[in-house]
Each structure stands twice: as C-alpha cells, then as structure tokens.
PDB file of C-alpha atoms in Angstrom:
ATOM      1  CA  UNK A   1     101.353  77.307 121.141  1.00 42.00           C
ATOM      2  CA  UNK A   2      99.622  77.090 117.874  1.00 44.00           C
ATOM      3  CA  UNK A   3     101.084  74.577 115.049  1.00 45.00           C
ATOM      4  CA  UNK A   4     100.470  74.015 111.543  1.00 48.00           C
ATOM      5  CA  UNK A   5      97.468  71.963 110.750  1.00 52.00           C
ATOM      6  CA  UNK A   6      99.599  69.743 108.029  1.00 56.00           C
ATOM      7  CA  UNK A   7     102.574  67.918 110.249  1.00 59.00           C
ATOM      8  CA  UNK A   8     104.698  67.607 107.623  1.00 56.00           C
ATOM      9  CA  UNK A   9     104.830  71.386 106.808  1.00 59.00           C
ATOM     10  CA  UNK A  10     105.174  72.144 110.280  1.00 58.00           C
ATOM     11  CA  UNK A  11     108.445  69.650 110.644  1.00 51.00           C
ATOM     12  CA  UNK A  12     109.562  71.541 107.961  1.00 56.00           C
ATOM     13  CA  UNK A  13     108.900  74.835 109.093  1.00 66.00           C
ATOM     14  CA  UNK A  14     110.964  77.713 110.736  1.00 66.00           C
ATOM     15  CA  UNK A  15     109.087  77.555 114.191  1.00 67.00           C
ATOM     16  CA  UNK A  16     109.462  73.750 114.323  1.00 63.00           C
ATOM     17  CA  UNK A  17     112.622  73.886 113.643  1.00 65.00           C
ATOM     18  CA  UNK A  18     113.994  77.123 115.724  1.00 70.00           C
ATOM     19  CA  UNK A  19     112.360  75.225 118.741  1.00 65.00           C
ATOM     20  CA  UNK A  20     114.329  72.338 118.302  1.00 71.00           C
ATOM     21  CA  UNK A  21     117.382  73.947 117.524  1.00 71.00           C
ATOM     22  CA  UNK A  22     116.740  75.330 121.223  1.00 68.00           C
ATOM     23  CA  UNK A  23     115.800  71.816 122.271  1.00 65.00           C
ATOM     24  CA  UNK A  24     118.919  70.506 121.721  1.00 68.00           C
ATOM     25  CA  UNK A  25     120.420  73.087 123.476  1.00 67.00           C
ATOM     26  CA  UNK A  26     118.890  72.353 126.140  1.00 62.00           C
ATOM     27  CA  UNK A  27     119.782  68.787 125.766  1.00 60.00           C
ATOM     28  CA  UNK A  28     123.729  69.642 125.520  1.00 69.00           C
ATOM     29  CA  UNK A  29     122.885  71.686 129.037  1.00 58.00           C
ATOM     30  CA  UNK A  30     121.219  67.933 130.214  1.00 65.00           C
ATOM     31  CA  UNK A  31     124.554  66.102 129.640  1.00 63.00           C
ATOM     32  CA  UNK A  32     126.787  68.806 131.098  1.00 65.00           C
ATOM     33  CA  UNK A  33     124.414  68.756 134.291  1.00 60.00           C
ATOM     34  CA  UNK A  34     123.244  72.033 134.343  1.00 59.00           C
ATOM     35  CA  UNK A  35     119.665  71.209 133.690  1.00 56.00           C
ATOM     36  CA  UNK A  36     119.196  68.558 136.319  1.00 59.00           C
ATOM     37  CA  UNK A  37     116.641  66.373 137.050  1.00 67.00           C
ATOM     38  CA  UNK A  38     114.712  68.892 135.427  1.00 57.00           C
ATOM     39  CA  UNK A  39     116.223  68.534 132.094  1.00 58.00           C
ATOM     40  CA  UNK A  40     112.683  67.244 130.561  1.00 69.00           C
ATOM     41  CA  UNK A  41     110.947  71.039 131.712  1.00 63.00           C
ATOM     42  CA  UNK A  42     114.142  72.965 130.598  1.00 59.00           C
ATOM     43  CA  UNK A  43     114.009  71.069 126.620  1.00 62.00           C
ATOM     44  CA  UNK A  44     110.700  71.640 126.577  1.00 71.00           C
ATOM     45  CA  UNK A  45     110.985  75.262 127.852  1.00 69.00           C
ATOM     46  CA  UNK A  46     113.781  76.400 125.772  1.00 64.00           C
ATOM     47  CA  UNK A  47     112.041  74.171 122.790  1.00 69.00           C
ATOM     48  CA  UNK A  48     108.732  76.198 123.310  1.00 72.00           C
ATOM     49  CA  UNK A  49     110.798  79.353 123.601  1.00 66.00           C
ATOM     50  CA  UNK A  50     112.697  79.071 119.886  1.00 64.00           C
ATOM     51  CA  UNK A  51     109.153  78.442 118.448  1.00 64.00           C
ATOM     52  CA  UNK A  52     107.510  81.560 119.585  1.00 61.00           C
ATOM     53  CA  UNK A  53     110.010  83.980 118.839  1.00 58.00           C
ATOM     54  CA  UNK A  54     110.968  81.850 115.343  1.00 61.00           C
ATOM     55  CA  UNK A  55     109.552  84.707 112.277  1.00 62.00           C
ATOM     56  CA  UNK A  56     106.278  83.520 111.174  1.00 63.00           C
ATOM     57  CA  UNK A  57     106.133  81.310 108.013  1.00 63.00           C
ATOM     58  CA  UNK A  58     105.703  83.823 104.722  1.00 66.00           C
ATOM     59  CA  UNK A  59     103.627  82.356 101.947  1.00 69.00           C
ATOM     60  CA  UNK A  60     104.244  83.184  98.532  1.00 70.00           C
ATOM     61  CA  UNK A  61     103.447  86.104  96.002  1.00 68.00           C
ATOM     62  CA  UNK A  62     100.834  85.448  93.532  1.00 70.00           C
ATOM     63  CA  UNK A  63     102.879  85.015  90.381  1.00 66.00           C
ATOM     64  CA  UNK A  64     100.955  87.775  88.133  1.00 64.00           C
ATOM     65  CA  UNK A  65     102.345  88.379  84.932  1.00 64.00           C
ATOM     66  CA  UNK A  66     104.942  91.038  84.321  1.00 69.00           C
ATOM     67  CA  UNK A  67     104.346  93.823  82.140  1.00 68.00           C
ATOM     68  CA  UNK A  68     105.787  91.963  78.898  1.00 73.00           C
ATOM     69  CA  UNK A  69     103.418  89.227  79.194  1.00 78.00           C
ATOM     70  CA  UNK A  70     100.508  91.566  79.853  1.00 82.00           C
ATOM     71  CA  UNK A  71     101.728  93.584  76.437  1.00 87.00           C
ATOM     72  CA  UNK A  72     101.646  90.748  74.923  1.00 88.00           C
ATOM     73  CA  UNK A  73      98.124  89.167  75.866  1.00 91.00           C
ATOM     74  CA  UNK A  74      97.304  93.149  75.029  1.00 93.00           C
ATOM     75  CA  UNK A  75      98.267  92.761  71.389  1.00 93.00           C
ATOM     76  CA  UNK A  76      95.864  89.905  70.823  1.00 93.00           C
ATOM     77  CA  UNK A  77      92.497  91.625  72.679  1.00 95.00           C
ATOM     78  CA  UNK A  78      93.681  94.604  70.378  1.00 95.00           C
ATOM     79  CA  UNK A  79      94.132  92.508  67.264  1.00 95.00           C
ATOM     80  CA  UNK A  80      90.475  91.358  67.924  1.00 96.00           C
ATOM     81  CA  UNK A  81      89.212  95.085  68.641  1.00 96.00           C
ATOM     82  CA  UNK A  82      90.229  95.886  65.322  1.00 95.00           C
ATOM     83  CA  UNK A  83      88.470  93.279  63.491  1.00 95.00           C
ATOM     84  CA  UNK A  84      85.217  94.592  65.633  1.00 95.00           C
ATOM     85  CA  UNK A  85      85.710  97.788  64.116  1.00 95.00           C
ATOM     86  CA  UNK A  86      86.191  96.539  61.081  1.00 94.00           C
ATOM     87  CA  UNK A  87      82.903  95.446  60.882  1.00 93.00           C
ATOM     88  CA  UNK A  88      81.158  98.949  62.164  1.00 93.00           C
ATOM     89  CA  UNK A  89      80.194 101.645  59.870  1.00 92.00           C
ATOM     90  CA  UNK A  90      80.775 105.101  61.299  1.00 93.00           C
ATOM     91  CA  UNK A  91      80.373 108.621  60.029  1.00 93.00           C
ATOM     92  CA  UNK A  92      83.253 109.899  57.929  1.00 93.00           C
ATOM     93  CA  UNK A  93      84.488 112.612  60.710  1.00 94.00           C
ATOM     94  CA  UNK A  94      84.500 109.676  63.614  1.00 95.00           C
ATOM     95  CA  UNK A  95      86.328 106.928  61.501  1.00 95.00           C
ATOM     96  CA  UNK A  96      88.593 109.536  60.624  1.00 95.00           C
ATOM     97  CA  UNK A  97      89.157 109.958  64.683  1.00 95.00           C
ATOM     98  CA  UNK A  98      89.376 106.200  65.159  1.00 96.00           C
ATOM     99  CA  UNK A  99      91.983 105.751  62.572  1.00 96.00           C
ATOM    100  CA  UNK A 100      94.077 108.457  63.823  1.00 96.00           C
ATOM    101  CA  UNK A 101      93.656 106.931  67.373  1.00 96.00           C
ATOM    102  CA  UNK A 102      94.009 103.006  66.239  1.00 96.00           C
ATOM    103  CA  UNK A 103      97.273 104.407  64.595  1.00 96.00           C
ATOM    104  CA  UNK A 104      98.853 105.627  67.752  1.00 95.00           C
ATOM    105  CA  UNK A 105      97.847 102.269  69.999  1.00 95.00           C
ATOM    106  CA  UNK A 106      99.626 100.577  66.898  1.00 94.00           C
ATOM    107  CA  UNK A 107     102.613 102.373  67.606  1.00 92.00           C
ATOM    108  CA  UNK A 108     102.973 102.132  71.132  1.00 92.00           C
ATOM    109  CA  UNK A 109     102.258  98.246  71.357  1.00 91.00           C
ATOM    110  CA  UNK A 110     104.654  97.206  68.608  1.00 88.00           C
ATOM    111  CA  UNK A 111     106.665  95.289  69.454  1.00 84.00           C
ATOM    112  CA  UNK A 112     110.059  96.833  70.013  1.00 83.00           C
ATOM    113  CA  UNK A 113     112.405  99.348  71.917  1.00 83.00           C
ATOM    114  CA  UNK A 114     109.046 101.002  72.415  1.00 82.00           C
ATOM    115  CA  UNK A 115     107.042  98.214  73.580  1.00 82.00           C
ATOM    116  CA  UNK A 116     110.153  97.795  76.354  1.00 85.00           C
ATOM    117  CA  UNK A 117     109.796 101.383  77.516  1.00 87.00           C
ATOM    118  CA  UNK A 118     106.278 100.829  77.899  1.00 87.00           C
ATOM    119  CA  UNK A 119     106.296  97.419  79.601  1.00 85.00           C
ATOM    120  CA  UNK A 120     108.253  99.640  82.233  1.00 86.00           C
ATOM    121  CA  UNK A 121     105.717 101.839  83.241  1.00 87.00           C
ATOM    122  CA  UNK A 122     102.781  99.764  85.000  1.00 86.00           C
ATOM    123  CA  UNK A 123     100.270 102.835  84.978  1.00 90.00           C
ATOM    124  CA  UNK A 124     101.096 103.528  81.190  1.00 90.00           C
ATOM    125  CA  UNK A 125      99.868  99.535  80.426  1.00 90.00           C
ATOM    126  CA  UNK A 126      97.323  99.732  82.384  1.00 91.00           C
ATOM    127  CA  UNK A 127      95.712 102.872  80.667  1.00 93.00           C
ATOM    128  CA  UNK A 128      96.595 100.945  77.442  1.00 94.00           C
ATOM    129  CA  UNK A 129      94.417  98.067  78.264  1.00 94.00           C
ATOM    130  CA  UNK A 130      91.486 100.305  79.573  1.00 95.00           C
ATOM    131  CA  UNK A 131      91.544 102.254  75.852  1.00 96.00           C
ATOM    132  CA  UNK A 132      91.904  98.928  74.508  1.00 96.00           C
ATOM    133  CA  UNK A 133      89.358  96.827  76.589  1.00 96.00           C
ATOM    134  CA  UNK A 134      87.055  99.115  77.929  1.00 96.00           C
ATOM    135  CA  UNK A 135      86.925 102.777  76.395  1.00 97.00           C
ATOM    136  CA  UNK A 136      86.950 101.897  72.787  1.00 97.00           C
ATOM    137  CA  UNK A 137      84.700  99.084  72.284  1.00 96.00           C
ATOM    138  CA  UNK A 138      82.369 101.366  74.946  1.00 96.00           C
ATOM    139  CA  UNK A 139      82.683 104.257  73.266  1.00 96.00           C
ATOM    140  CA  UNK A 140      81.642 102.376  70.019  1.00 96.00           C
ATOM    141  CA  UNK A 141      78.671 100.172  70.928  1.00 95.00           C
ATOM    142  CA  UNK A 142      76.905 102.858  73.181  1.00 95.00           C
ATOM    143  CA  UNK A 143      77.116 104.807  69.431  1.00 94.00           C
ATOM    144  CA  UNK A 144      75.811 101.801  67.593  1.00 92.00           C
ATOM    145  CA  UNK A 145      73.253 101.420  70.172  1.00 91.00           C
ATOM    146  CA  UNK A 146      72.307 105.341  70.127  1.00 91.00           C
ATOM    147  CA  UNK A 147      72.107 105.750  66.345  1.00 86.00           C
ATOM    148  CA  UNK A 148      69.513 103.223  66.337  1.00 82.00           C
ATOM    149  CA  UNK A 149      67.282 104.920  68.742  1.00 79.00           C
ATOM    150  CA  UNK A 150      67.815 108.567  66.901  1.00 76.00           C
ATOM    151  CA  UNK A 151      66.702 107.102  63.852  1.00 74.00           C
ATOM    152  CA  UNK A 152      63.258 106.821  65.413  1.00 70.00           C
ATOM    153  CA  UNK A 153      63.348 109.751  67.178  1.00 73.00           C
ATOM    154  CA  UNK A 154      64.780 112.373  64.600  1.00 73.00           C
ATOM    155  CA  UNK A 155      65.570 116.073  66.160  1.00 70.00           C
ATOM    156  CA  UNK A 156      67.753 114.701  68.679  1.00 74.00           C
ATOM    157  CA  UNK A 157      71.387 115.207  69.015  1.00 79.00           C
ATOM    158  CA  UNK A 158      73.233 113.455  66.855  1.00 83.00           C
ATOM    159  CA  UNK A 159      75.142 110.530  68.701  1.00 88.00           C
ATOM    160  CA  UNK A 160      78.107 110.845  66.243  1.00 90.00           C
ATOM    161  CA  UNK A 161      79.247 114.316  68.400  1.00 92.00           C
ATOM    162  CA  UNK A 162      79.571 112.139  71.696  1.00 94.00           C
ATOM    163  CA  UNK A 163      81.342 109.552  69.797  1.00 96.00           C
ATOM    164  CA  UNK A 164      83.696 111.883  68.472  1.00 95.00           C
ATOM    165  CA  UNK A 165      84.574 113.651  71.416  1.00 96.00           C
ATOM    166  CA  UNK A 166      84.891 110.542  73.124  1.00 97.00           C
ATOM    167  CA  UNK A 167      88.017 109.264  70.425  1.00 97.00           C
ATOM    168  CA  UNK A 168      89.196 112.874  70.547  1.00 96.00           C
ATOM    169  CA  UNK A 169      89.784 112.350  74.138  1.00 97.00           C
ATOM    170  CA  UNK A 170      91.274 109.265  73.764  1.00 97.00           C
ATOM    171  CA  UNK A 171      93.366 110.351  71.903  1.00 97.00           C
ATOM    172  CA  UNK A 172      94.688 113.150  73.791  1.00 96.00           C
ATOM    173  CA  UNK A 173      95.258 110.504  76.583  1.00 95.00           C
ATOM    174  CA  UNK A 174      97.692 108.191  74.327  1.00 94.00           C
ATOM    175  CA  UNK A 175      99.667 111.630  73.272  1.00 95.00           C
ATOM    176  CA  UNK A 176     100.252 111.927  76.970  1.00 94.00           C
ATOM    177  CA  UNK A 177     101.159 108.308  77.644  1.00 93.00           C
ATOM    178  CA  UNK A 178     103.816 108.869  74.425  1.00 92.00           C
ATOM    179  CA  UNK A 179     105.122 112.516  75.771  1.00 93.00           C
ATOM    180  CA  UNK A 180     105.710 110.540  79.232  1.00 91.00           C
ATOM    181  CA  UNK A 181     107.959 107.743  77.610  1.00 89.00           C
ATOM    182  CA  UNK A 182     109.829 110.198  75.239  1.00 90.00           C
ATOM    183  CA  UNK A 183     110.303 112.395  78.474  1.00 90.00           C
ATOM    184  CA  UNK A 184     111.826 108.412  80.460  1.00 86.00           C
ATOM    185  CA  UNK A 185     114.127 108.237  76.826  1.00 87.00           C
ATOM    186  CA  UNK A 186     115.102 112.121  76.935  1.00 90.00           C
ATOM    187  CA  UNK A 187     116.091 111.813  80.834  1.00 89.00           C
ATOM    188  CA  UNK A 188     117.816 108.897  80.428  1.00 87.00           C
ATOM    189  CA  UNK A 189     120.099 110.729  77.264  1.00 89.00           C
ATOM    190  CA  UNK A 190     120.419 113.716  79.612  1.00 91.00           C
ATOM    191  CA  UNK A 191     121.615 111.235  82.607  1.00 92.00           C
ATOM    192  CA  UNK A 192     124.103 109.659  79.866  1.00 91.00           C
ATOM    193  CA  UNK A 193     125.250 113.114  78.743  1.00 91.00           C
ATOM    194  CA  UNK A 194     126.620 113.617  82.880  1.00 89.00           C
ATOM    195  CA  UNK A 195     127.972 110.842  83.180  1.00 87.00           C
ATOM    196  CA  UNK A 196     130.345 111.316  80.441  1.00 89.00           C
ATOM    197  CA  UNK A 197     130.860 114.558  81.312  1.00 86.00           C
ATOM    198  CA  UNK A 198     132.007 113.647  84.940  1.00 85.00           C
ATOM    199  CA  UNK A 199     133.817 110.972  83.492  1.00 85.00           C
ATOM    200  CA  UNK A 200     135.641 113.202  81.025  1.00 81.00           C
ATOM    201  CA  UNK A 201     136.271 115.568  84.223  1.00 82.00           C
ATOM    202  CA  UNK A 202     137.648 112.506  86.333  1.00 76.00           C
ATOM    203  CA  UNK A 203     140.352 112.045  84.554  1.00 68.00           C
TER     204      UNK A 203
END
C-alpha cells in the first residue's frame, strides 16, 4: 500500500484516516470476541481495507485570476499601448484606422456595466488581450520596421496598405465581440420580458 511521503500529511489524510476508522472497527469486533486470537490480522486487514478504497487525496486548483482581475491588469498593458502609439507617426488614412479602433477597445474596457458583461465572457477577454498585447503593437512595429526598408527600396508596395488592412480587421473583430455582448444584454431583456409575462399569466 503506497503512503504519503510527508507523515504528517498522511495522518491527516483521507486514506489514513478511512483505514483507521476501519481499524477500530475491527478493534470493537476484538473486545466483543469475534475477531479472536486473530484480532491483530483482522485490524490490520480491515485497516488496510478502508485505505485502499478511501477517494484519493485532491490537490488544489491553481488560483488564476478571474476575469475582473484580468480586465483590470488589461487596462494598464492598454494604457501603456497607447503611450507606444503615441510616439509612432503613421500615414493619415492608418491613424485614422487606429483611432477609430483605440476608440472601441476604450469602450469596451471601461470600467462599468460594460466591463461586467465582458468580464463574463472568457473568450471575449481573451481576444481583448490578444488585440491589445499581441495584434496591435504587431501590426504596428512590423510597419515601422517595413517603412524603413521601402524607403531604400522605392517601387515596392507600400507597407501602409498591410497596416491598414490589418486595423481594418481588427476592427471588424471588436464590432463582433460588441454585437455578441449587446446580443447577452438583448437576451437577457427578452428572458425578463417572459418572465413577467408568465408571471402576469400566473395570477
């Protein structure tokens, strides 16, 4: 029978203490004289017995933070995007994209009702902090990088249309994270609007 390498958290644990629960069973079978001179084999038997069949020991979750804390450590990495972009010059067209885009992150990470529709949908933060962390400041920096290079290589095509169509589709995905939590706020108005209706109908 396998036991715990650290005593004290087997004493403590359910096999240890299943088995002797058994144990003393078979102790109370000892003094009534069913066990016999056999009592030792019987206590150590039934003992044995309540520790194999005893539910393994379950360790603990990892305690990852909940959707509210990771909107909130959000806000700050997109507080410091912004002051990144700040500090890049882009073409007219593109900054006009970024705006528009920066805009609608803005909204949806307020903090607010919003913010607590949000912090209910895992796969809606999650494709937050990729736009955030990832896609933006990509998106970006691979221009930066790009525009360099076409400088000394004119003819080429111009790195601004990537970037562009890059925020464009960005975009496009944080009007379909919105649509999503409107369509969680409409359904639960609609749900409302039954229940007070079968309410009404109760009566």
């Amino acid at each position: 029978m396998a036991t715990n390498k650290n005593p004290l958290r087997y004493l403590e644990s359910r096999k240890n203490l299943t088995g002797s629960a058994c144990g003393l069973v078979g102790l109370a079978l000892t003094f009534a004289g069913v066990a016999g001179p056999y009592w030792p084999v019987v206590v150590a038997g039934l003992y044995g017995a309540g520790a194999l069949i005893a539910p393994p020991e379950r360790p603990p979750l990892p305690d990852f933070p909940d959707p509210s804390a990771q909107l909130d450590e959000l806000r700050g990495d997109f507080g410091r995007l912004r002051e990144y972009l700040d500090g890049v010059e882009l073409p007219p067209a593109a900054a006009g994209r970024l705006t528009e885009l920066t805009e609608l992150l803005t909204a949806l990470l307020d903090p607010g009702w919003v913010a607590e529709v949000l912090a209910q949908d895992p796969e809606g933060v999650h494709a937050l902090s990729r736009a955030v962390r990832q896609d933006i400041p990509e998106a970006v920096d691979t221009f930066v990088r790009t525009r360099w290079w076409t400088r000394l290589t004119p003819g080429t095509e111009p790195p601004e249309r990537h970037l562009e169509r890059q925020l464009t589709l960005l975009h496009e995905e944080g009007d379909r994270l919105a649509a999503a939590l409107r369509e969680v706020e409409a359904r639960r108005q609609e749900s409302h609007t039954r229940y007070l209706e079968d309410r009404g109908r109760s009566r």
